Amino acid sequence: MAELVTGHANKAHATAEQAAGLNAGILGLDDYVLDVHDKLKITVVSANKVTIGTGELVMQGRHVSQGTPEDLIVTNGSQGQKRNDLIVCRYAKGSQSVESAKLVVVRGTPTTGTPTDPAVNTTSPLDGGTTYDMPLYRIPLDGITIGTPVPLFNVLRPMSDVWDSLTQTEVLTLINSTYGTVKGYRRGSLVTLRIDWKSSASGSWNTGNFGTLPESWRPPMDLNFSYGGRDGANQKIINVNTNGTMTYANQGGTQGTNAFGMTVSYAL
């Protein structure tokens, strides 16, 4: 029977199960740490204690909030043996269908060989599971020493990032010189530049300067693009640098002063 959840029903009728279903439908059936607070950052305090920072997570549609840092005890390791423990967020449904979530250290099996991760509960509460574990960190132990924790979760980026990845600009003139123009078009983090230059520096190895790109159009590392003219003439390298400067350099051989143009694309 259909039921209006987000509406007044003259009685208490919206359930946690319905909220979880909505979350799962929007965010997906994977488990995520959200991009807020400390994102459940882990700190190794001692040989048998770690601290998990603040954060929010969504596991199988269930929203779990970690409002204050929490200390967890890791069982001491043994000399000459290795072990993998897992820190998980454990969902549980108990008597009278009371639900809860808490951080748990799941102890692995010591071995003199290569350790494996301990088993965790994988039946989703969306499928009727009463215990479900979302792995957060692997804690490797070598003897009595805790190694570097390994994150096992994905951070769910906010909708603003998705919007930025989809937005696009009009074609804009980024550089306007007496020698030519550089126009740009951007969709999300992908940039396409169109260079139209009226003349070229002559000489086998001479260089030229286009100008400087606005800051929001500059690549994260220096980039080089190859330009080839007709009949082997006007061979150039086009440079787009992190500081926004755009230059070209002739690459030997016969170099004329003819106009040239090309298109380059890169990710920001």
PDB file of C-alpha atoms in Angstrom:
ATOM      1  CA  MET A   1       0.000   0.000   0.000  1.00  0.00           C
ATOM      2  CA  ALA A   2       1.361   3.430  -0.922  1.00  0.00           C
ATOM      3  CA  GLU A   3       2.045   5.799   1.952  1.00  0.00           C
ATOM      4  CA  LEU A   4       2.951   9.493   1.903  1.00  0.00           C
ATOM      5  CA  VAL A   5       6.084   9.786   4.058  1.00  0.00           C
ATOM      6  CA  THR A   6       6.851  13.503   3.842  1.00  0.00           C
ATOM      7  CA  GLY A   7       3.348  14.646   4.651  1.00  0.00           C
ATOM      8  CA  HIS A   8       1.050  15.182   7.627  1.00  0.00           C
ATOM      9  CA  ALA A   9      -0.796  11.966   8.500  1.00  0.00           C
ATOM     10  CA  ASN A  10      -2.300  13.092  11.837  1.00  0.00           C
ATOM     11  CA  LYS A  11      -0.158  10.469  13.575  1.00  0.00           C
ATOM     12  CA  ALA A  12       3.493   9.480  14.003  1.00  0.00           C
ATOM     13  CA  HIS A  13       4.139   7.501  10.835  1.00  0.00           C
ATOM     14  CA  ALA A  14       7.589   8.284   9.324  1.00  0.00           C
ATOM     15  CA  THR A  15      10.069   5.542  10.212  1.00  0.00           C
ATOM     16  CA  ALA A  16      13.847   5.231  10.351  1.00  0.00           C
ATOM     17  CA  GLU A  17      13.549   2.441   7.793  1.00  0.00           C
ATOM     18  CA  GLN A  18      11.913   4.848   5.333  1.00  0.00           C
ATOM     19  CA  ALA A  19      14.606   7.466   5.932  1.00  0.00           C
ATOM     20  CA  ALA A  20      17.304   4.838   5.348  1.00  0.00           C
ATOM     21  CA  GLY A  21      15.621   3.761   2.124  1.00  0.00           C
ATOM     22  CA  LEU A  22      15.565   7.350   0.890  1.00  0.00           C
ATOM     23  CA  ASN A  23      19.254   7.817   1.762  1.00  0.00           C
ATOM     24  CA  ALA A  24      20.209   4.598   0.020  1.00  0.00           C
ATOM     25  CA  GLY A  25      18.197   5.519  -3.055  1.00  0.00           C
ATOM     26  CA  ILE A  26      19.873   8.931  -3.358  1.00  0.00           C
ATOM     27  CA  LEU A  27      23.408   8.101  -2.198  1.00  0.00           C
ATOM     28  CA  GLY A  28      23.608   4.523  -3.449  1.00  0.00           C
ATOM     29  CA  LEU A  29      24.090   1.180  -1.729  1.00  0.00           C
ATOM     30  CA  ASP A  30      27.785   1.676  -0.969  1.00  0.00           C
ATOM     31  CA  ASP A  31      29.049   2.913   2.396  1.00  0.00           C
ATOM     32  CA  TYR A  32      30.585   6.375   2.668  1.00  0.00           C
ATOM     33  CA  VAL A  33      32.241   8.758   5.062  1.00  0.00           C
ATOM     34  CA  LEU A  34      30.911  12.271   4.437  1.00  0.00           C
ATOM     35  CA  ASP A  35      33.198  15.211   3.686  1.00  0.00           C
ATOM     36  CA  VAL A  36      32.685  17.058   6.983  1.00  0.00           C
ATOM     37  CA  HIS A  37      34.402  17.421  10.366  1.00  0.00           C
ATOM     38  CA  ASP A  38      37.519  15.206  10.787  1.00  0.00           C
ATOM     39  CA  LYS A  39      36.218  12.551   8.362  1.00  0.00           C
ATOM     40  CA  LEU A  40      36.870   9.946  11.094  1.00  0.00           C
ATOM     41  CA  LYS A  41      40.610  10.558  10.996  1.00  0.00           C
ATOM     42  CA  ILE A  42      42.603   7.956  12.914  1.00  0.00           C
ATOM     43  CA  THR A  43      45.500   8.690  15.274  1.00  0.00           C
ATOM     44  CA  VAL A  44      47.733   5.972  16.748  1.00  0.00           C
ATOM     45  CA  VAL A  45      48.138   6.860  20.419  1.00  0.00           C
ATOM     46  CA  SER A  46      50.136   3.872  21.691  1.00  0.00           C
ATOM     47  CA  ALA A  47      50.887   0.220  21.005  1.00  0.00           C
ATOM     48  CA  ASN A  48      47.315  -0.718  21.898  1.00  0.00           C
ATOM     49  CA  LYS A  49      45.224   2.416  21.480  1.00  0.00           C
ATOM     50  CA  VAL A  50      43.961   4.501  18.568  1.00  0.00           C
ATOM     51  CA  THR A  51      41.674   7.524  18.435  1.00  0.00           C
ATOM     52  CA  ILE A  52      38.974   8.006  15.802  1.00  0.00           C
ATOM     53  CA  GLY A  53      38.072  11.639  15.154  1.00  0.00           C
ATOM     54  CA  THR A  54      34.731  13.248  14.512  1.00  0.00           C
ATOM     55  CA  GLY A  55      32.729  12.663  11.378  1.00  0.00           C
ATOM     56  CA  GLU A  56      29.576  11.482   9.681  1.00  0.00           C
ATOM     57  CA  LEU A  57      29.007   8.323   7.672  1.00  0.00           C
ATOM     58  CA  VAL A  58      26.228   6.648   5.762  1.00  0.00           C
ATOM     59  CA  MET A  59      26.123   2.847   5.742  1.00  0.00           C
ATOM     60  CA  GLN A  60      23.379   1.095   3.779  1.00  0.00           C
ATOM     61  CA  GLY A  61      21.294   4.246   4.101  1.00  0.00           C
ATOM     62  CA  ARG A  62      21.846   4.529   7.880  1.00  0.00           C
ATOM     63  CA  HIS A  63      23.327   7.856   8.969  1.00  0.00           C
ATOM     64  CA  VAL A  64      25.805   7.554  11.847  1.00  0.00           C
ATOM     65  CA  SER A  65      27.276  10.605  13.592  1.00  0.00           C
ATOM     66  CA  GLN A  66      30.553  10.648  15.529  1.00  0.00           C
ATOM     67  CA  GLY A  67      30.227  13.865  17.502  1.00  0.00           C
ATOM     68  CA  THR A  68      33.360  13.552  19.649  1.00  0.00           C
ATOM     69  CA  PRO A  69      36.670  11.683  19.203  1.00  0.00           C
ATOM     70  CA  GLU A  70      36.663   8.133  20.531  1.00  0.00           C
ATOM     71  CA  ASP A  71      39.490   5.947  21.854  1.00  0.00           C
ATOM     72  CA  LEU A  72      39.577   2.285  20.821  1.00  0.00           C
ATOM     73  CA  ILE A  73      41.717  -0.431  22.336  1.00  0.00           C
ATOM     74  CA  VAL A  74      43.656  -2.769  20.047  1.00  0.00           C
ATOM     75  CA  THR A  75      44.630  -6.117  21.595  1.00  0.00           C
ATOM     76  CA  ASN A  76      48.396  -6.293  22.035  1.00  0.00           C
ATOM     77  CA  GLY A  77      50.322  -8.100  19.323  1.00  0.00           C
ATOM     78  CA  SER A  78      52.679 -11.021  19.885  1.00  0.00           C
ATOM     79  CA  GLN A  79      56.420 -11.175  19.252  1.00  0.00           C
ATOM     80  CA  GLY A  80      57.247 -12.927  15.984  1.00  0.00           C
ATOM     81  CA  GLN A  81      53.675 -12.832  14.685  1.00  0.00           C
ATOM     82  CA  LYS A  82      51.668 -10.581  12.410  1.00  0.00           C
ATOM     83  CA  ARG A  83      47.992  -9.723  12.516  1.00  0.00           C
ATOM     84  CA  ASN A  84      45.414  -7.593  10.751  1.00  0.00           C
ATOM     85  CA  ASP A  85      42.655  -6.030  12.828  1.00  0.00           C
ATOM     86  CA  LEU A  86      39.775  -4.058  11.374  1.00  0.00           C
ATOM     87  CA  ILE A  87      38.046  -1.016  12.822  1.00  0.00           C
ATOM     88  CA  VAL A  88      34.430  -1.106  11.726  1.00  0.00           C
ATOM     89  CA  CYS A  89      31.256   0.802  12.342  1.00  0.00           C
ATOM     90  CA  ARG A  90      28.812  -1.903  13.430  1.00  0.00           C
ATOM     91  CA  TYR A  91      25.079  -1.593  12.926  1.00  0.00           C
ATOM     92  CA  ALA A  92      22.952  -3.861  15.098  1.00  0.00           C
ATOM     93  CA  LYS A  93      19.223  -4.487  15.486  1.00  0.00           C
ATOM     94  CA  GLY A  94      18.392  -5.980  18.851  1.00  0.00           C
ATOM     95  CA  SER A  95      15.280  -6.945  20.745  1.00  0.00           C
ATOM     96  CA  GLN A  96      12.101  -5.000  19.992  1.00  0.00           C
ATOM     97  CA  SER A  97      13.885  -3.899  16.784  1.00  0.00           C
ATOM     98  CA  VAL A  98      15.983  -1.321  18.646  1.00  0.00           C
ATOM     99  CA  GLU A  99      18.824  -0.254  16.350  1.00  0.00           C
ATOM    100  CA  SER A 100      22.291   1.027  17.288  1.00  0.00           C
ATOM    101  CA  ALA A 101      25.707   1.738  15.831  1.00  0.00           C
ATOM    102  CA  LYS A 102      29.146   1.781  17.415  1.00  0.00           C
ATOM    103  CA  LEU A 103      32.811   1.568  16.501  1.00  0.00           C
ATOM    104  CA  VAL A 104      34.318  -1.874  17.057  1.00  0.00           C
ATOM    105  CA  VAL A 105      37.793  -3.391  16.700  1.00  0.00           C
ATOM    106  CA  VAL A 106      37.518  -6.790  14.999  1.00  0.00           C
ATOM    107  CA  ARG A 107      40.577  -8.862  15.927  1.00  0.00           C
ATOM    108  CA  GLY A 108      42.365 -10.832  13.240  1.00  0.00           C
ATOM    109  CA  THR A 109      44.202 -14.142  13.514  1.00  0.00           C
ATOM    110  CA  PRO A 110      47.931 -14.007  14.389  1.00  0.00           C
ATOM    111  CA  THR A 111      50.257 -15.742  11.943  1.00  0.00           C
ATOM    112  CA  THR A 112      53.938 -16.035  11.120  1.00  0.00           C
ATOM    113  CA  GLY A 113      53.068 -15.688   7.433  1.00  0.00           C
ATOM    114  CA  THR A 114      50.991 -13.108   5.612  1.00  0.00           C
ATOM    115  CA  PRO A 115      48.033 -11.972   7.728  1.00  0.00           C
ATOM    116  CA  THR A 116      44.524 -11.727   6.332  1.00  0.00           C
ATOM    117  CA  ASP A 117      41.641  -9.497   7.382  1.00  0.00           C
ATOM    118  CA  PRO A 118      39.119 -10.950   9.810  1.00  0.00           C
ATOM    119  CA  ALA A 119      35.610 -11.752   8.619  1.00  0.00           C
ATOM    120  CA  VAL A 120      32.947  -9.071   9.053  1.00  0.00           C
ATOM    121  CA  ASN A 121      29.154  -9.007   8.830  1.00  0.00           C
ATOM    122  CA  THR A 122      28.031  -8.211   5.302  1.00  0.00           C
ATOM    123  CA  THR A 123      24.256  -8.762   5.157  1.00  0.00           C
ATOM    124  CA  SER A 124      22.727  -5.335   4.624  1.00  0.00           C
ATOM    125  CA  PRO A 125      19.953  -4.174   6.950  1.00  0.00           C
ATOM    126  CA  LEU A 126      18.139  -3.253   3.749  1.00  0.00           C
ATOM    127  CA  ASP A 127      18.040  -7.018   3.084  1.00  0.00           C
ATOM    128  CA  GLY A 128      16.999  -7.940   6.608  1.00  0.00           C
ATOM    129  CA  GLY A 129      20.464  -8.188   8.201  1.00  0.00           C
ATOM    130  CA  THR A 130      20.508  -7.543  11.935  1.00  0.00           C
ATOM    131  CA  THR A 131      24.279  -6.976  12.159  1.00  0.00           C
ATOM    132  CA  TYR A 132      26.304  -5.148   9.523  1.00  0.00           C
ATOM    133  CA  ASP A 133      29.900  -3.911   9.538  1.00  0.00           C
ATOM    134  CA  MET A 134      31.303  -1.000   7.568  1.00  0.00           C
ATOM    135  CA  PRO A 135      35.128  -1.372   7.536  1.00  0.00           C
ATOM    136  CA  LEU A 136      36.897   1.897   8.263  1.00  0.00           C
ATOM    137  CA  TYR A 137      40.558   0.997   8.828  1.00  0.00           C
ATOM    138  CA  ARG A 138      42.908  -1.961   8.644  1.00  0.00           C
ATOM    139  CA  ILE A 139      45.327  -1.988  11.588  1.00  0.00           C
ATOM    140  CA  PRO A 140      48.429  -4.042  10.705  1.00  0.00           C
ATOM    141  CA  LEU A 141      50.432  -5.390  13.625  1.00  0.00           C
ATOM    142  CA  ASP A 142      53.966  -6.747  13.299  1.00  0.00           C
ATOM    143  CA  GLY A 143      54.952  -8.175  16.641  1.00  0.00           C
ATOM    144  CA  ILE A 144      53.862  -5.669  19.252  1.00  0.00           C
ATOM    145  CA  THR A 145      54.101  -2.716  16.862  1.00  0.00           C
ATOM    146  CA  ILE A 146      51.070  -1.093  15.246  1.00  0.00           C
ATOM    147  CA  GLY A 147      51.820  -0.207  11.647  1.00  0.00           C
ATOM    148  CA  THR A 148      50.317   2.597   9.589  1.00  0.00           C
ATOM    149  CA  PRO A 149      46.492   2.288   9.518  1.00  0.00           C
ATOM    150  CA  VAL A 150      45.029   1.743   6.048  1.00  0.00           C
ATOM    151  CA  PRO A 151      41.773   3.608   5.246  1.00  0.00           C
ATOM    152  CA  LEU A 152      39.140   1.310   3.725  1.00  0.00           C
ATOM    153  CA  PHE A 153      36.331   3.808   3.118  1.00  0.00           C
ATOM    154  CA  ASN A 154      35.426   6.231   0.370  1.00  0.00           C
ATOM    155  CA  VAL A 155      34.670   9.884   1.100  1.00  0.00           C
ATOM    156  CA  LEU A 156      31.437  10.956  -0.560  1.00  0.00           C
ATOM    157  CA  ARG A 157      31.955  14.308  -2.224  1.00  0.00           C
ATOM    158  CA  PRO A 158      29.214  16.930  -1.755  1.00  0.00           C
ATOM    159  CA  MET A 159      26.703  17.895  -4.419  1.00  0.00           C
ATOM    160  CA  SER A 160      28.558  21.181  -4.950  1.00  0.00           C
ATOM    161  CA  ASP A 161      31.472  19.178  -6.368  1.00  0.00           C
ATOM    162  CA  VAL A 162      29.129  17.294  -8.667  1.00  0.00           C
ATOM    163  CA  TRP A 163      27.682  20.610  -9.824  1.00  0.00           C
ATOM    164  CA  ASP A 164      31.159  21.976 -10.514  1.00  0.00           C
ATOM    165  CA  SER A 165      31.972  18.877 -12.585  1.00  0.00           C
ATOM    166  CA  LEU A 166      28.921  19.459 -14.782  1.00  0.00           C
ATOM    167  CA  THR A 167      28.921  23.231 -15.215  1.00  0.00           C
ATOM    168  CA  GLN A 168      30.333  24.783 -18.353  1.00  0.00           C
ATOM    169  CA  THR A 169      31.401  28.199 -19.540  1.00  0.00           C
ATOM    170  CA  GLU A 170      30.758  30.063 -22.719  1.00  0.00           C
ATOM    171  CA  VAL A 171      33.677  30.465 -25.102  1.00  0.00           C
ATOM    172  CA  LEU A 172      35.762  33.216 -23.518  1.00  0.00           C
ATOM    173  CA  THR A 173      38.689  35.222 -24.876  1.00  0.00           C
ATOM    174  CA  LEU A 174      41.406  34.618 -22.272  1.00  0.00           C
ATOM    175  CA  ILE A 175      44.338  36.292 -24.039  1.00  0.00           C
ATOM    176  CA  ASN A 176      43.912  39.113 -26.563  1.00  0.00           C
ATOM    177  CA  SER A 177      47.093  40.358 -28.223  1.00  0.00           C
ATOM    178  CA  THR A 178      48.002  42.273 -31.353  1.00  0.00           C
ATOM    179  CA  TYR A 179      49.539  38.961 -32.483  1.00  0.00           C
ATOM    180  CA  GLY A 180      46.437  36.829 -31.901  1.00  0.00           C
ATOM    181  CA  THR A 181      44.021  35.367 -29.386  1.00  0.00           C
ATOM    182  CA  VAL A 182      43.678  32.431 -27.020  1.00  0.00           C
ATOM    183  CA  LYS A 183      40.059  31.475 -26.389  1.00  0.00           C
ATOM    184  CA  GLY A 184      38.873  28.972 -23.810  1.00  0.00           C
ATOM    185  CA  TYR A 185      35.939  26.716 -23.025  1.00  0.00           C
ATOM    186  CA  ARG A 186      35.548  24.750 -19.798  1.00  0.00           C
ATOM    187  CA  ARG A 187      33.226  21.949 -18.704  1.00  0.00           C
ATOM    188  CA  GLY A 188      33.823  21.064 -15.082  1.00  0.00           C
ATOM    189  CA  SER A 189      37.557  20.427 -14.712  1.00  0.00           C
ATOM    190  CA  LEU A 190      38.230  19.933 -18.442  1.00  0.00           C
ATOM    191  CA  VAL A 191      39.652  22.940 -20.309  1.00  0.00           C
ATOM    192  CA  THR A 192      39.937  23.388 -24.070  1.00  0.00           C
ATOM    193  CA  LEU A 193      41.979  26.276 -25.488  1.00  0.00           C
ATOM    194  CA  ARG A 194      41.947  27.505 -29.077  1.00  0.00           C
ATOM    195  CA  ILE A 195      45.103  29.362 -30.171  1.00  0.00           C
ATOM    196  CA  ASP A 196      44.912  31.598 -33.258  1.00  0.00           C
ATOM    197  CA  TRP A 197      48.207  33.395 -33.837  1.00  0.00           C
ATOM    198  CA  LYS A 198      48.839  35.792 -36.726  1.00  0.00           C
ATOM    199  CA  SER A 199      52.575  35.217 -37.142  1.00  0.00           C
ATOM    200  CA  SER A 200      55.410  33.090 -35.839  1.00  0.00           C
ATOM    201  CA  ALA A 201      58.903  33.883 -34.622  1.00  0.00           C
ATOM    202  CA  SER A 202      61.387  32.928 -37.331  1.00  0.00           C
ATOM    203  CA  GLY A 203      64.593  31.039 -36.671  1.00  0.00           C
ATOM    204  CA  SER A 204      65.101  27.385 -35.928  1.00  0.00           C
ATOM    205  CA  TRP A 205      65.013  27.700 -32.134  1.00  0.00           C
ATOM    206  CA  ASN A 206      63.372  31.041 -31.445  1.00  0.00           C
ATOM    207  CA  THR A 207      60.574  31.405 -28.942  1.00  0.00           C
ATOM    208  CA  GLY A 208      57.425  33.451 -28.554  1.00  0.00           C
ATOM    209  CA  ASN A 209      55.043  34.469 -25.788  1.00  0.00           C
ATOM    210  CA  PHE A 210      51.249  34.249 -26.007  1.00  0.00           C
ATOM    211  CA  GLY A 211      50.439  35.869 -22.659  1.00  0.00           C
ATOM    212  CA  THR A 212      49.099  34.747 -19.281  1.00  0.00           C
ATOM    213  CA  LEU A 213      45.952  32.750 -18.549  1.00  0.00           C
ATOM    214  CA  PRO A 214      43.578  33.812 -15.755  1.00  0.00           C
ATOM    215  CA  GLU A 215      44.214  31.937 -12.512  1.00  0.00           C
ATOM    216  CA  SER A 216      41.154  29.674 -12.696  1.00  0.00           C
ATOM    217  CA  TRP A 217      42.308  28.334 -16.104  1.00  0.00           C
ATOM    218  CA  ARG A 218      45.833  27.321 -15.114  1.00  0.00           C
ATOM    219  CA  PRO A 219      46.851  23.621 -15.106  1.00  0.00           C
ATOM    220  CA  PRO A 220      48.134  21.860 -11.956  1.00  0.00           C
ATOM    221  CA  MET A 221      51.480  21.098 -13.644  1.00  0.00           C
ATOM    222  CA  ASP A 222      53.490  22.439 -16.588  1.00  0.00           C
ATOM    223  CA  LEU A 223      52.143  21.036 -19.872  1.00  0.00           C
ATOM    224  CA  ASN A 224      53.691  20.717 -23.331  1.00  0.00           C
ATOM    225  CA  PHE A 225      51.891  20.201 -26.638  1.00  0.00           C
ATOM    226  CA  SER A 226      53.377  19.523 -30.069  1.00  0.00           C
ATOM    227  CA  TYR A 227      52.422  21.588 -33.117  1.00  0.00           C
ATOM    228  CA  GLY A 228      53.370  20.506 -36.639  1.00  0.00           C
ATOM    229  CA  GLY A 229      53.056  22.792 -39.641  1.00  0.00           C
ATOM    230  CA  ARG A 230      52.834  21.868 -43.307  1.00  0.00           C
ATOM    231  CA  ASP A 231      55.752  20.221 -45.162  1.00  0.00           C
ATOM    232  CA  GLY A 232      57.816  19.929 -42.002  1.00  0.00           C
ATOM    233  CA  ALA A 233      57.880  23.685 -41.372  1.00  0.00           C
ATOM    234  CA  ASN A 234      56.835  25.445 -38.171  1.00  0.00           C
ATOM    235  CA  GLN A 235      57.483  22.552 -35.776  1.00  0.00           C
ATOM    236  CA  LYS A 236      56.787  23.934 -32.292  1.00  0.00           C
ATOM    237  CA  ILE A 237      56.277  23.016 -28.667  1.00  0.00           C
ATOM    238  CA  ILE A 238      53.387  24.851 -27.005  1.00  0.00           C
ATOM    239  CA  ASN A 239      53.918  25.354 -23.264  1.00  0.00           C
ATOM    240  CA  VAL A 240      51.079  25.959 -20.791  1.00  0.00           C
ATOM    241  CA  ASN A 241      52.549  26.551 -17.341  1.00  0.00           C
ATOM    242  CA  THR A 242      51.204  26.434 -13.802  1.00  0.00           C
ATOM    243  CA  ASN A 243      51.744  30.174 -13.381  1.00  0.00           C
ATOM    244  CA  GLY A 244      49.495  30.798 -16.386  1.00  0.00           C
ATOM    245  CA  THR A 245      52.197  31.783 -18.871  1.00  0.00           C
ATOM    246  CA  MET A 246      51.807  30.397 -22.380  1.00  0.00           C
ATOM    247  CA  THR A 247      54.802  30.260 -24.710  1.00  0.00           C
ATOM    248  CA  TYR A 248      56.000  28.440 -27.802  1.00  0.00           C
ATOM    249  CA  ALA A 249      59.435  27.253 -28.890  1.00  0.00           C
ATOM    250  CA  ASN A 250      60.534  26.439 -32.442  1.00  0.00           C
ATOM    251  CA  GLN A 251      61.991  22.951 -32.806  1.00  0.00           C
ATOM    252  CA  GLY A 252      64.746  23.374 -35.367  1.00  0.00           C
ATOM    253  CA  GLY A 253      64.607  22.967 -39.115  1.00  0.00           C
ATOM    254  CA  THR A 254      62.896  25.440 -41.411  1.00  0.00           C
ATOM    255  CA  GLN A 255      60.805  27.981 -39.520  1.00  0.00           C
ATOM    256  CA  GLY A 256      58.702  30.582 -41.259  1.00  0.00           C
ATOM    257  CA  THR A 257      56.699  33.523 -39.984  1.00  0.00           C
ATOM    258  CA  ASN A 258      53.316  32.197 -41.078  1.00  0.00           C
ATOM    259  CA  ALA A 259      50.204  32.312 -38.935  1.00  0.00           C
ATOM    260  CA  PHE A 260      49.377  29.162 -36.976  1.00  0.00           C
ATOM    261  CA  GLY A 261      46.632  27.823 -34.785  1.00  0.00           C
ATOM    262  CA  MET A 262      45.806  24.744 -32.734  1.00  0.00           C
ATOM    263  CA  THR A 263      43.575  23.381 -29.988  1.00  0.00           C
ATOM    264  CA  VAL A 264      44.813  21.942 -26.689  1.00  0.00           C
ATOM    265  CA  SER A 265      42.879  20.333 -23.866  1.00  0.00           C
ATOM    266  CA  TYR A 266      43.795  19.479 -20.272  1.00  0.00           C
ATOM    267  CA  ALA A 267      42.275  18.801 -16.877  1.00  0.00           C
ATOM    268  CA  LEU A 268      42.504  21.303 -14.031  1.00  0.00           C
TER     269      LEU A 268
END
